């Protein structure tokens, strides 16, 4: 049959292309083109989503260029000394090859098309690093590394099962019950396999209870994706129980996410920030009742809209 993409598969595809998509933003992208409200995309819909994502990306590049540009008579350009700063604003990191290209730009700077070309080349060159990072932003990787090194007391580059569980709890992943702990330990070999596929030079021993850093990063990604999937399933189930249609749920989701982003105090609990310190649905504090109330609040907000 034809290939379809759900929200997690779309997010994974975007990560492989060097992007760092937020789960909620990917969910909203799917809602915009999923006219049948099936929750999955076929290839034509997938292509539309990627086109929409590209349009939004070019718009962001244009805004960054406009902020950094200078006018030299009729010519508008970004001066060489501002290019790296601009690239750092739109890329997770700037590869050395791109920095060398910037050094060769010269005093005339670059126009918008040149800036887009540098950004695209930088993202392509960074795809290997993004795969290694499992799609996490660089500041998240730095946070993981700091916590990992704190638990790697002997400096051997590995942590054992108790420290793995401690780190996951510190990141908001519930692993307190025996069933939760067992489920995590059953995923260690999968994490090692993912780290190896992502280009990690060293992985921990198969079947063991210890993990190296990049194995741990892949484990967190797996658990995050599973949490996102469980969250989506719970929201869909709650919506059905409350009698909301798929179209209404799409509208409520837009309202709810906009509300969460506008209200920082509310966003801390509503965005699932406990796991990664960034927006996302995963959070042990988000109980079924909390989500039900969230949908009800969104319904009331929808009723107030013209």
PDB file of C-alpha atoms in Angstrom:
ATOM      1  CA  UNK A   1       0.000   0.000   0.000  1.00  0.00           C
ATOM      2  CA  UNK A   2       0.955   3.665  -0.108  1.00  0.00           C
ATOM      3  CA  UNK A   3       3.361   4.984   2.495  1.00  0.00           C
ATOM      4  CA  UNK A   4       1.854   7.118   5.225  1.00  0.00           C
ATOM      5  CA  UNK A   5       3.446   9.284   7.915  1.00  0.00           C
ATOM      6  CA  UNK A   6       2.131   9.870  11.404  1.00  0.00           C
ATOM      7  CA  UNK A   7       3.327  12.752  13.569  1.00  0.00           C
ATOM      8  CA  UNK A   8       6.299  10.839  15.016  1.00  0.00           C
ATOM      9  CA  UNK A   9       7.434   9.576  11.618  1.00  0.00           C
ATOM     10  CA  UNK A  10       7.180  13.083  10.178  1.00  0.00           C
ATOM     11  CA  UNK A  11       9.200  14.472  13.092  1.00  0.00           C
ATOM     12  CA  UNK A  12      11.852  11.768  12.568  1.00  0.00           C
ATOM     13  CA  UNK A  13      12.015  12.547   8.842  1.00  0.00           C
ATOM     14  CA  UNK A  14      12.517  16.238   9.590  1.00  0.00           C
ATOM     15  CA  UNK A  15      15.280  15.437  12.086  1.00  0.00           C
ATOM     16  CA  UNK A  16      17.060  13.371   9.440  1.00  0.00           C
ATOM     17  CA  UNK A  17      16.998  16.491   7.256  1.00  0.00           C
ATOM     18  CA  UNK A  18      18.772  18.502   9.953  1.00  0.00           C
ATOM     19  CA  UNK A  19      15.786  20.204  11.600  1.00  0.00           C
ATOM     20  CA  UNK A  20      14.804  20.177  15.283  1.00  0.00           C
ATOM     21  CA  UNK A  21      11.004  20.033  15.140  1.00  0.00           C
ATOM     22  CA  UNK A  22       8.825  20.539  18.181  1.00  0.00           C
ATOM     23  CA  UNK A  23       6.230  17.779  18.510  1.00  0.00           C
ATOM     24  CA  UNK A  24       3.346  20.217  18.881  1.00  0.00           C
ATOM     25  CA  UNK A  25       4.404  22.221  15.827  1.00  0.00           C
ATOM     26  CA  UNK A  26       4.586  19.030  13.738  1.00  0.00           C
ATOM     27  CA  UNK A  27       1.153  18.081  15.044  1.00  0.00           C
ATOM     28  CA  UNK A  28      -0.229  21.441  13.900  1.00  0.00           C
ATOM     29  CA  UNK A  29       1.420  21.061  10.490  1.00  0.00           C
ATOM     30  CA  UNK A  30      -0.318  17.721  10.019  1.00  0.00           C
ATOM     31  CA  UNK A  31      -3.656  19.187  11.133  1.00  0.00           C
ATOM     32  CA  UNK A  32      -3.383  21.882   8.447  1.00  0.00           C
ATOM     33  CA  UNK A  33      -3.238  19.381   5.555  1.00  0.00           C
ATOM     34  CA  UNK A  34      -4.979  16.314   7.031  1.00  0.00           C
ATOM     35  CA  UNK A  35      -8.419  17.092   5.593  1.00  0.00           C
ATOM     36  CA  UNK A  36      -9.719  13.611   6.457  1.00  0.00           C
ATOM     37  CA  UNK A  37      -8.621  13.977  10.118  1.00  0.00           C
ATOM     38  CA  UNK A  38      -7.016  10.533   9.955  1.00  0.00           C
ATOM     39  CA  UNK A  39      -3.942  11.644  11.890  1.00  0.00           C
ATOM     40  CA  UNK A  40      -1.611  10.358   9.153  1.00  0.00           C
ATOM     41  CA  UNK A  41      -0.341  11.769   5.864  1.00  0.00           C
ATOM     42  CA  UNK A  42       0.008  10.120   2.491  1.00  0.00           C
ATOM     43  CA  UNK A  43       2.855  11.146   0.200  1.00  0.00           C
ATOM     44  CA  UNK A  44       1.100  14.139  -1.471  1.00  0.00           C
ATOM     45  CA  UNK A  45       0.119  15.502   1.956  1.00  0.00           C
ATOM     46  CA  UNK A  46       3.636  14.895   3.242  1.00  0.00           C
ATOM     47  CA  UNK A  47       5.022  16.925   0.340  1.00  0.00           C
ATOM     48  CA  UNK A  48       2.591  19.751   1.147  1.00  0.00           C
ATOM     49  CA  UNK A  49       3.694  19.763   4.773  1.00  0.00           C
ATOM     50  CA  UNK A  50       7.350  19.942   3.800  1.00  0.00           C
ATOM     51  CA  UNK A  51       6.533  22.783   1.408  1.00  0.00           C
ATOM     52  CA  UNK A  52       4.758  24.672   4.203  1.00  0.00           C
ATOM     53  CA  UNK A  53       7.696  24.052   6.508  1.00  0.00           C
ATOM     54  CA  UNK A  54      10.091  25.370   3.864  1.00  0.00           C
ATOM     55  CA  UNK A  55       7.982  28.512   3.406  1.00  0.00           C
ATOM     56  CA  UNK A  56       8.088  29.160   7.153  1.00  0.00           C
ATOM     57  CA  UNK A  57      11.838  28.549   7.188  1.00  0.00           C
ATOM     58  CA  UNK A  58      12.481  31.011   4.337  1.00  0.00           C
ATOM     59  CA  UNK A  59      10.324  33.560   6.142  1.00  0.00           C
ATOM     60  CA  UNK A  60      12.495  33.158   9.241  1.00  0.00           C
ATOM     61  CA  UNK A  61      15.647  33.502   7.130  1.00  0.00           C
ATOM     62  CA  UNK A  62      14.238  36.662   5.567  1.00  0.00           C
ATOM     63  CA  UNK A  63      13.502  38.159   8.995  1.00  0.00           C
ATOM     64  CA  UNK A  64      17.040  37.386  10.170  1.00  0.00           C
ATOM     65  CA  UNK A  65      18.565  38.824   6.996  1.00  0.00           C
ATOM     66  CA  UNK A  66      16.490  42.003   7.289  1.00  0.00           C
ATOM     67  CA  UNK A  67      17.646  42.480  10.880  1.00  0.00           C
ATOM     68  CA  UNK A  68      21.312  42.130   9.908  1.00  0.00           C
ATOM     69  CA  UNK A  69      21.339  43.825   6.498  1.00  0.00           C
ATOM     70  CA  UNK A  70      22.859  47.155   5.509  1.00  0.00           C
ATOM     71  CA  UNK A  71      22.179  49.252   2.425  1.00  0.00           C
ATOM     72  CA  UNK A  72      25.015  50.331   0.155  1.00  0.00           C
ATOM     73  CA  UNK A  73      23.345  52.553  -2.434  1.00  0.00           C
ATOM     74  CA  UNK A  74      20.873  50.381  -4.363  1.00  0.00           C
ATOM     75  CA  UNK A  75      22.442  47.168  -3.049  1.00  0.00           C
ATOM     76  CA  UNK A  76      21.209  45.500   0.136  1.00  0.00           C
ATOM     77  CA  UNK A  77      23.604  43.043   1.734  1.00  0.00           C
ATOM     78  CA  UNK A  78      24.555  41.371   4.992  1.00  0.00           C
ATOM     79  CA  UNK A  79      28.095  42.419   5.951  1.00  0.00           C
ATOM     80  CA  UNK A  80      30.648  39.689   6.474  1.00  0.00           C
ATOM     81  CA  UNK A  81      31.049  40.420  10.177  1.00  0.00           C
ATOM     82  CA  UNK A  82      27.363  39.690  10.816  1.00  0.00           C
ATOM     83  CA  UNK A  83      26.994  36.486   8.812  1.00  0.00           C
ATOM     84  CA  UNK A  84      28.136  34.044  11.520  1.00  0.00           C
ATOM     85  CA  UNK A  85      25.844  35.670  14.077  1.00  0.00           C
ATOM     86  CA  UNK A  86      22.943  35.413  11.640  1.00  0.00           C
ATOM     87  CA  UNK A  87      23.667  31.759  10.868  1.00  0.00           C
ATOM     88  CA  UNK A  88      23.869  30.965  14.577  1.00  0.00           C
ATOM     89  CA  UNK A  89      20.371  32.426  14.901  1.00  0.00           C
ATOM     90  CA  UNK A  90      18.905  30.012  12.337  1.00  0.00           C
ATOM     91  CA  UNK A  91      21.078  26.887  12.695  1.00  0.00           C
ATOM     92  CA  UNK A  92      21.741  24.687  15.692  1.00  0.00           C
ATOM     93  CA  UNK A  93      25.459  25.079  15.025  1.00  0.00           C
ATOM     94  CA  UNK A  94      27.609  26.445  12.210  1.00  0.00           C
ATOM     95  CA  UNK A  95      29.956  23.825  10.667  1.00  0.00           C
ATOM     96  CA  UNK A  96      33.603  24.750  10.179  1.00  0.00           C
ATOM     97  CA  UNK A  97      33.249  24.455   6.398  1.00  0.00           C
ATOM     98  CA  UNK A  98      30.590  27.175   6.456  1.00  0.00           C
ATOM     99  CA  UNK A  99      32.764  29.375   8.652  1.00  0.00           C
ATOM    100  CA  UNK A 100      35.543  29.039   6.095  1.00  0.00           C
ATOM    101  CA  UNK A 101      33.084  29.995   3.343  1.00  0.00           C
ATOM    102  CA  UNK A 102      32.123  33.089   5.331  1.00  0.00           C
ATOM    103  CA  UNK A 103      35.803  34.033   5.655  1.00  0.00           C
ATOM    104  CA  UNK A 104      35.960  34.049   1.855  1.00  0.00           C
ATOM    105  CA  UNK A 105      32.935  36.296   1.387  1.00  0.00           C
ATOM    106  CA  UNK A 106      34.865  39.547   1.410  1.00  0.00           C
ATOM    107  CA  UNK A 107      33.878  43.100   2.174  1.00  0.00           C
ATOM    108  CA  UNK A 108      30.841  43.176  -0.114  1.00  0.00           C
ATOM    109  CA  UNK A 109      28.958  40.743   2.100  1.00  0.00           C
ATOM    110  CA  UNK A 110      26.153  38.564   0.744  1.00  0.00           C
ATOM    111  CA  UNK A 111      22.650  39.127  -0.559  1.00  0.00           C
ATOM    112  CA  UNK A 112      19.587  37.224   0.640  1.00  0.00           C
ATOM    113  CA  UNK A 113      19.989  34.374  -1.846  1.00  0.00           C
ATOM    114  CA  UNK A 114      23.574  33.932  -0.700  1.00  0.00           C
ATOM    115  CA  UNK A 115      22.464  33.817   2.910  1.00  0.00           C
ATOM    116  CA  UNK A 116      19.825  31.176   2.143  1.00  0.00           C
ATOM    117  CA  UNK A 117      22.466  29.125   0.302  1.00  0.00           C
ATOM    118  CA  UNK A 118      24.836  29.269   3.286  1.00  0.00           C
ATOM    119  CA  UNK A 119      22.053  28.286   5.697  1.00  0.00           C
ATOM    120  CA  UNK A 120      20.984  25.348   3.513  1.00  0.00           C
ATOM    121  CA  UNK A 121      24.561  24.142   3.130  1.00  0.00           C
ATOM    122  CA  UNK A 122      25.124  24.494   6.860  1.00  0.00           C
ATOM    123  CA  UNK A 123      22.044  22.454   7.664  1.00  0.00           C
ATOM    124  CA  UNK A 124      23.038  19.748   5.202  1.00  0.00           C
ATOM    125  CA  UNK A 125      26.548  19.543   6.633  1.00  0.00           C
ATOM    126  CA  UNK A 126      25.066  19.442  10.126  1.00  0.00           C
ATOM    127  CA  UNK A 127      22.810  16.482   9.443  1.00  0.00           C
ATOM    128  CA  UNK A 128      25.413  14.037  10.759  1.00  0.00           C
ATOM    129  CA  UNK A 129      25.639  15.929  14.045  1.00  0.00           C
ATOM    130  CA  UNK A 130      21.846  16.162  14.295  1.00  0.00           C
ATOM    131  CA  UNK A 131      21.559  12.397  13.863  1.00  0.00           C
ATOM    132  CA  UNK A 132      24.136  11.920  16.606  1.00  0.00           C
ATOM    133  CA  UNK A 133      22.162  14.370  18.768  1.00  0.00           C
ATOM    134  CA  UNK A 134      18.938  12.434  18.080  1.00  0.00           C
ATOM    135  CA  UNK A 135      17.363  15.719  16.998  1.00  0.00           C
ATOM    136  CA  UNK A 136      17.933  17.485  20.311  1.00  0.00           C
ATOM    137  CA  UNK A 137      19.103  21.077  20.306  1.00  0.00           C
ATOM    138  CA  UNK A 138      22.703  21.729  21.248  1.00  0.00           C
ATOM    139  CA  UNK A 139      21.800  23.341  24.581  1.00  0.00           C
ATOM    140  CA  UNK A 140      19.815  20.221  25.477  1.00  0.00           C
ATOM    141  CA  UNK A 141      22.802  18.030  24.610  1.00  0.00           C
ATOM    142  CA  UNK A 142      24.986  20.207  26.826  1.00  0.00           C
ATOM    143  CA  UNK A 143      22.519  19.774  29.673  1.00  0.00           C
ATOM    144  CA  UNK A 144      22.464  15.997  29.178  1.00  0.00           C
ATOM    145  CA  UNK A 145      26.267  15.940  29.153  1.00  0.00           C
ATOM    146  CA  UNK A 146      26.501  17.941  32.364  1.00  0.00           C
ATOM    147  CA  UNK A 147      24.084  15.617  34.174  1.00  0.00           C
ATOM    148  CA  UNK A 148      25.749  12.510  32.701  1.00  0.00           C
ATOM    149  CA  UNK A 149      29.211  13.626  33.821  1.00  0.00           C
ATOM    150  CA  UNK A 150      27.890  14.294  37.328  1.00  0.00           C
ATOM    151  CA  UNK A 151      26.801  10.653  37.594  1.00  0.00           C
ATOM    152  CA  UNK A 152      29.952   9.301  35.890  1.00  0.00           C
ATOM    153  CA  UNK A 153      31.919   9.858  39.094  1.00  0.00           C
ATOM    154  CA  UNK A 154      34.929   7.751  38.083  1.00  0.00           C
ATOM    155  CA  UNK A 155      35.172   9.326  34.650  1.00  0.00           C
ATOM    156  CA  UNK A 156      34.982   6.011  32.771  1.00  0.00           C
ATOM    157  CA  UNK A 157      32.500   7.306  30.182  1.00  0.00           C
ATOM    158  CA  UNK A 158      29.679   5.000  31.289  1.00  0.00           C
ATOM    159  CA  UNK A 159      26.879   5.000  33.857  1.00  0.00           C
ATOM    160  CA  UNK A 160      25.073   2.018  35.343  1.00  0.00           C
ATOM    161  CA  UNK A 161      21.391   1.239  35.855  1.00  0.00           C
ATOM    162  CA  UNK A 162      20.798   3.250  39.070  1.00  0.00           C
ATOM    163  CA  UNK A 163      22.416   6.320  37.530  1.00  0.00           C
ATOM    164  CA  UNK A 164      20.457   5.865  34.288  1.00  0.00           C
ATOM    165  CA  UNK A 165      17.246   5.840  36.313  1.00  0.00           C
ATOM    166  CA  UNK A 166      18.354   8.846  38.360  1.00  0.00           C
ATOM    167  CA  UNK A 167      19.104  10.832  35.203  1.00  0.00           C
ATOM    168  CA  UNK A 168      15.785   9.949  33.608  1.00  0.00           C
ATOM    169  CA  UNK A 169      13.914  11.021  36.730  1.00  0.00           C
ATOM    170  CA  UNK A 170      15.905  14.272  36.730  1.00  0.00           C
ATOM    171  CA  UNK A 171      14.692  14.801  33.150  1.00  0.00           C
ATOM    172  CA  UNK A 172      11.082  14.149  34.111  1.00  0.00           C
ATOM    173  CA  UNK A 173      10.799  10.562  32.846  1.00  0.00           C
ATOM    174  CA  UNK A 174       8.778   8.426  35.284  1.00  0.00           C
ATOM    175  CA  UNK A 175      10.839   5.330  36.134  1.00  0.00           C
ATOM    176  CA  UNK A 176       9.972   4.857  39.795  1.00  0.00           C
ATOM    177  CA  UNK A 177       7.943   1.645  39.647  1.00  0.00           C
ATOM    178  CA  UNK A 178       9.482  -1.730  38.896  1.00  0.00           C
ATOM    179  CA  UNK A 179       7.478  -2.020  35.673  1.00  0.00           C
ATOM    180  CA  UNK A 180       8.714   1.389  34.505  1.00  0.00           C
ATOM    181  CA  UNK A 181      12.303   0.532  35.389  1.00  0.00           C
ATOM    182  CA  UNK A 182      12.057  -2.821  33.624  1.00  0.00           C
ATOM    183  CA  UNK A 183      10.604  -1.189  30.498  1.00  0.00           C
ATOM    184  CA  UNK A 184      13.516   1.273  30.358  1.00  0.00           C
ATOM    185  CA  UNK A 185      16.154  -1.422  30.816  1.00  0.00           C
ATOM    186  CA  UNK A 186      14.551  -3.433  28.018  1.00  0.00           C
ATOM    187  CA  UNK A 187      15.245  -0.525  25.648  1.00  0.00           C
ATOM    188  CA  UNK A 188      19.007  -0.276  26.281  1.00  0.00           C
ATOM    189  CA  UNK A 189      20.012  -2.464  23.348  1.00  0.00           C
ATOM    190  CA  UNK A 190      17.681  -0.448  21.086  1.00  0.00           C
ATOM    191  CA  UNK A 191      19.418   2.718  22.268  1.00  0.00           C
ATOM    192  CA  UNK A 192      22.833   1.211  21.515  1.00  0.00           C
ATOM    193  CA  UNK A 193      21.673   0.214  18.040  1.00  0.00           C
ATOM    194  CA  UNK A 194      20.341   3.727  17.384  1.00  0.00           C
ATOM    195  CA  UNK A 195      23.582   5.315  18.623  1.00  0.00           C
ATOM    196  CA  UNK A 196      25.637   3.064  16.367  1.00  0.00           C
ATOM    197  CA  UNK A 197      23.411   3.898  13.380  1.00  0.00           C
ATOM    198  CA  UNK A 198      23.813   7.609  14.187  1.00  0.00           C
ATOM    199  CA  UNK A 199      27.593   7.311  13.928  1.00  0.00           C
ATOM    200  CA  UNK A 200      28.657   6.990  17.559  1.00  0.00           C
ATOM    201  CA  UNK A 201      32.262   5.799  17.623  1.00  0.00           C
ATOM    202  CA  UNK A 202      31.803   3.864  20.864  1.00  0.00           C
ATOM    203  CA  UNK A 203      28.714   2.227  22.313  1.00  0.00           C
ATOM    204  CA  UNK A 204      28.277   0.236  25.483  1.00  0.00           C
ATOM    205  CA  UNK A 205      28.310  -3.547  25.570  1.00  0.00           C
ATOM    206  CA  UNK A 206      25.248  -5.328  24.181  1.00  0.00           C
ATOM    207  CA  UNK A 207      23.075  -6.857  26.879  1.00  0.00           C
ATOM    208  CA  UNK A 208      24.756  -4.893  29.657  1.00  0.00           C
ATOM    209  CA  UNK A 209      23.220  -2.518  32.172  1.00  0.00           C
ATOM    210  CA  UNK A 210      25.592   0.376  31.444  1.00  0.00           C
ATOM    211  CA  UNK A 211      25.314   3.119  28.836  1.00  0.00           C
ATOM    212  CA  UNK A 212      27.732   5.522  27.227  1.00  0.00           C
ATOM    213  CA  UNK A 213      26.681   9.114  26.659  1.00  0.00           C
ATOM    214  CA  UNK A 214      25.433   8.841  23.074  1.00  0.00           C
ATOM    215  CA  UNK A 215      23.554   5.645  23.926  1.00  0.00           C
ATOM    216  CA  UNK A 216      21.825   7.592  26.682  1.00  0.00           C
ATOM    217  CA  UNK A 217      20.895  10.425  24.296  1.00  0.00           C
ATOM    218  CA  UNK A 218      19.209   7.941  21.967  1.00  0.00           C
ATOM    219  CA  UNK A 219      17.400   6.363  24.921  1.00  0.00           C
ATOM    220  CA  UNK A 220      15.979   9.743  25.920  1.00  0.00           C
ATOM    221  CA  UNK A 221      14.787  10.321  22.344  1.00  0.00           C
ATOM    222  CA  UNK A 222      13.043   6.946  22.300  1.00  0.00           C
ATOM    223  CA  UNK A 223      11.323   7.596  25.607  1.00  0.00           C
ATOM    224  CA  UNK A 224      10.361  11.108  24.522  1.00  0.00           C
ATOM    225  CA  UNK A 225       8.786   9.782  21.324  1.00  0.00           C
ATOM    226  CA  UNK A 226       6.893   7.113  23.240  1.00  0.00           C
ATOM    227  CA  UNK A 227       5.643   9.766  25.665  1.00  0.00           C
ATOM    228  CA  UNK A 228       4.532  11.981  22.779  1.00  0.00           C
ATOM    229  CA  UNK A 229       2.662   9.080  21.197  1.00  0.00           C
ATOM    230  CA  UNK A 230       0.957   8.189  24.472  1.00  0.00           C
ATOM    231  CA  UNK A 231       0.000  11.840  24.934  1.00  0.00           C
ATOM    232  CA  UNK A 232      -1.582  12.041  21.476  1.00  0.00           C
ATOM    233  CA  UNK A 233      -3.504   8.814  22.055  1.00  0.00           C
ATOM    234  CA  UNK A 234      -4.777  10.070  25.411  1.00  0.00           C
ATOM    235  CA  UNK A 235      -5.868  13.412  23.940  1.00  0.00           C
ATOM    236  CA  UNK A 236      -7.708  11.623  21.103  1.00  0.00           C
ATOM    237  CA  UNK A 237      -9.377   9.237  23.528  1.00  0.00           C
ATOM    238  CA  UNK A 238     -10.388  12.058  25.868  1.00  0.00           C
ATOM    239  CA  UNK A 239     -11.817  14.040  22.961  1.00  0.00           C
ATOM    240  CA  UNK A 240     -13.921  11.052  21.895  1.00  0.00           C
ATOM    241  CA  UNK A 241     -15.170  10.534  25.438  1.00  0.00           C
ATOM    242  CA  UNK A 242     -16.186  14.211  25.596  1.00  0.00           C
ATOM    243  CA  UNK A 243     -17.908  13.991  22.222  1.00  0.00           C
ATOM    244  CA  UNK A 244     -15.578  16.326  20.322  1.00  0.00           C
ATOM    245  CA  UNK A 245     -15.053  15.814  16.596  1.00  0.00           C
ATOM    246  CA  UNK A 246     -11.617  15.624  15.002  1.00  0.00           C
ATOM    247  CA  UNK A 247     -12.145  19.095  13.551  1.00  0.00           C
ATOM    248  CA  UNK A 248     -13.025  20.524  16.953  1.00  0.00           C
ATOM    249  CA  UNK A 249      -9.988  18.855  18.498  1.00  0.00           C
ATOM    250  CA  UNK A 250      -7.773  20.474  15.859  1.00  0.00           C
ATOM    251  CA  UNK A 251      -9.208  23.889  16.728  1.00  0.00           C
ATOM    252  CA  UNK A 252      -8.827  23.279  20.469  1.00  0.00           C
ATOM    253  CA  UNK A 253      -5.216  22.216  20.008  1.00  0.00           C
ATOM    254  CA  UNK A 254      -4.398  25.461  18.185  1.00  0.00           C
ATOM    255  CA  UNK A 255      -6.066  27.548  20.889  1.00  0.00           C
ATOM    256  CA  UNK A 256      -4.455  25.610  23.706  1.00  0.00           C
ATOM    257  CA  UNK A 257      -0.916  25.826  22.298  1.00  0.00           C
ATOM    258  CA  UNK A 258      -1.260  29.521  21.521  1.00  0.00           C
ATOM    259  CA  UNK A 259      -2.494  30.114  25.072  1.00  0.00           C
ATOM    260  CA  UNK A 260       0.386  28.093  26.547  1.00  0.00           C
ATOM    261  CA  UNK A 261       2.967  30.087  24.601  1.00  0.00           C
ATOM    262  CA  UNK A 262       1.456  33.448  25.478  1.00  0.00           C
ATOM    263  CA  UNK A 263       1.200  32.679  29.187  1.00  0.00           C
ATOM    264  CA  UNK A 264       4.696  31.679  30.427  1.00  0.00           C
ATOM    265  CA  UNK A 265       3.454  30.654  33.859  1.00  0.00           C
ATOM    266  CA  UNK A 266       0.877  28.383  32.282  1.00  0.00           C
ATOM    267  CA  UNK A 267       3.318  27.086  29.681  1.00  0.00           C
ATOM    268  CA  UNK A 268       5.585  25.595  32.341  1.00  0.00           C
ATOM    269  CA  UNK A 269       2.912  23.053  33.250  1.00  0.00           C
ATOM    270  CA  UNK A 270       1.062  22.824  29.943  1.00  0.00           C
ATOM    271  CA  UNK A 271       3.964  22.334  27.542  1.00  0.00           C
ATOM    272  CA  UNK A 272       5.536  19.294  29.187  1.00  0.00           C
ATOM    273  CA  UNK A 273       8.778  21.135  29.858  1.00  0.00           C
ATOM    274  CA  UNK A 274       9.876  18.818  32.665  1.00  0.00           C
ATOM    275  CA  UNK A 275      11.497  16.347  30.306  1.00  0.00           C
ATOM    276  CA  UNK A 276      13.678  18.616  28.227  1.00  0.00           C
ATOM    277  CA  UNK A 277      13.174  22.172  29.389  1.00  0.00           C
ATOM    278  CA  UNK A 278      11.420  22.942  26.089  1.00  0.00           C
ATOM    279  CA  UNK A 279       7.826  22.826  24.793  1.00  0.00           C
ATOM    280  CA  UNK A 280       6.392  19.353  24.406  1.00  0.00           C
ATOM    281  CA  UNK A 281       3.471  17.309  25.651  1.00  0.00           C
ATOM    282  CA  UNK A 282       5.379  14.879  27.860  1.00  0.00           C
ATOM    283  CA  UNK A 283       5.124  15.468  31.577  1.00  0.00           C
ATOM    284  CA  UNK A 284       4.300  13.198  34.518  1.00  0.00           C
ATOM    285  CA  UNK A 285       2.228  16.022  35.987  1.00  0.00           C
ATOM    286  CA  UNK A 286      -0.209  15.956  33.052  1.00  0.00           C
ATOM    287  CA  UNK A 287      -2.826  13.554  34.360  1.00  0.00           C
ATOM    288  CA  UNK A 288      -5.925  12.437  32.396  1.00  0.00           C
ATOM    289  CA  UNK A 289      -8.006  14.879  34.432  1.00  0.00           C
ATOM    290  CA  UNK A 290      -5.553  17.687  33.647  1.00  0.00           C
ATOM    291  CA  UNK A 291      -5.850  16.975  29.940  1.00  0.00           C
ATOM    292  CA  UNK A 292      -9.612  16.750  30.112  1.00  0.00           C
ATOM    293  CA  UNK A 293      -9.735  20.129  31.817  1.00  0.00           C
ATOM    294  CA  UNK A 294      -7.359  21.477  29.196  1.00  0.00           C
ATOM    295  CA  UNK A 295      -9.708  20.440  26.409  1.00  0.00           C
ATOM    296  CA  UNK A 296     -12.664  21.880  28.294  1.00  0.00           C
ATOM    297  CA  UNK A 297     -10.808  25.182  28.763  1.00  0.00           C
ATOM    298  CA  UNK A 298     -10.015  25.247  25.058  1.00  0.00           C
ATOM    299  CA  UNK A 299     -13.674  24.614  24.257  1.00  0.00           C
ATOM    300  CA  UNK A 300     -14.686  27.596  26.361  1.00  0.00           C
ATOM    301  CA  UNK A 301     -12.042  29.709  24.626  1.00  0.00           C
ATOM    302  CA  UNK A 302     -13.324  28.569  21.245  1.00  0.00           C
ATOM    303  CA  UNK A 303     -16.797  29.611  22.245  1.00  0.00           C
ATOM    304  CA  UNK A 304     -15.552  33.135  22.944  1.00  0.00           C
ATOM    305  CA  UNK A 305     -14.013  33.494  19.516  1.00  0.00           C
ATOM    306  CA  UNK A 306     -15.882  35.325  16.756  1.00  0.00           C
TER     307      UNK A 306
END
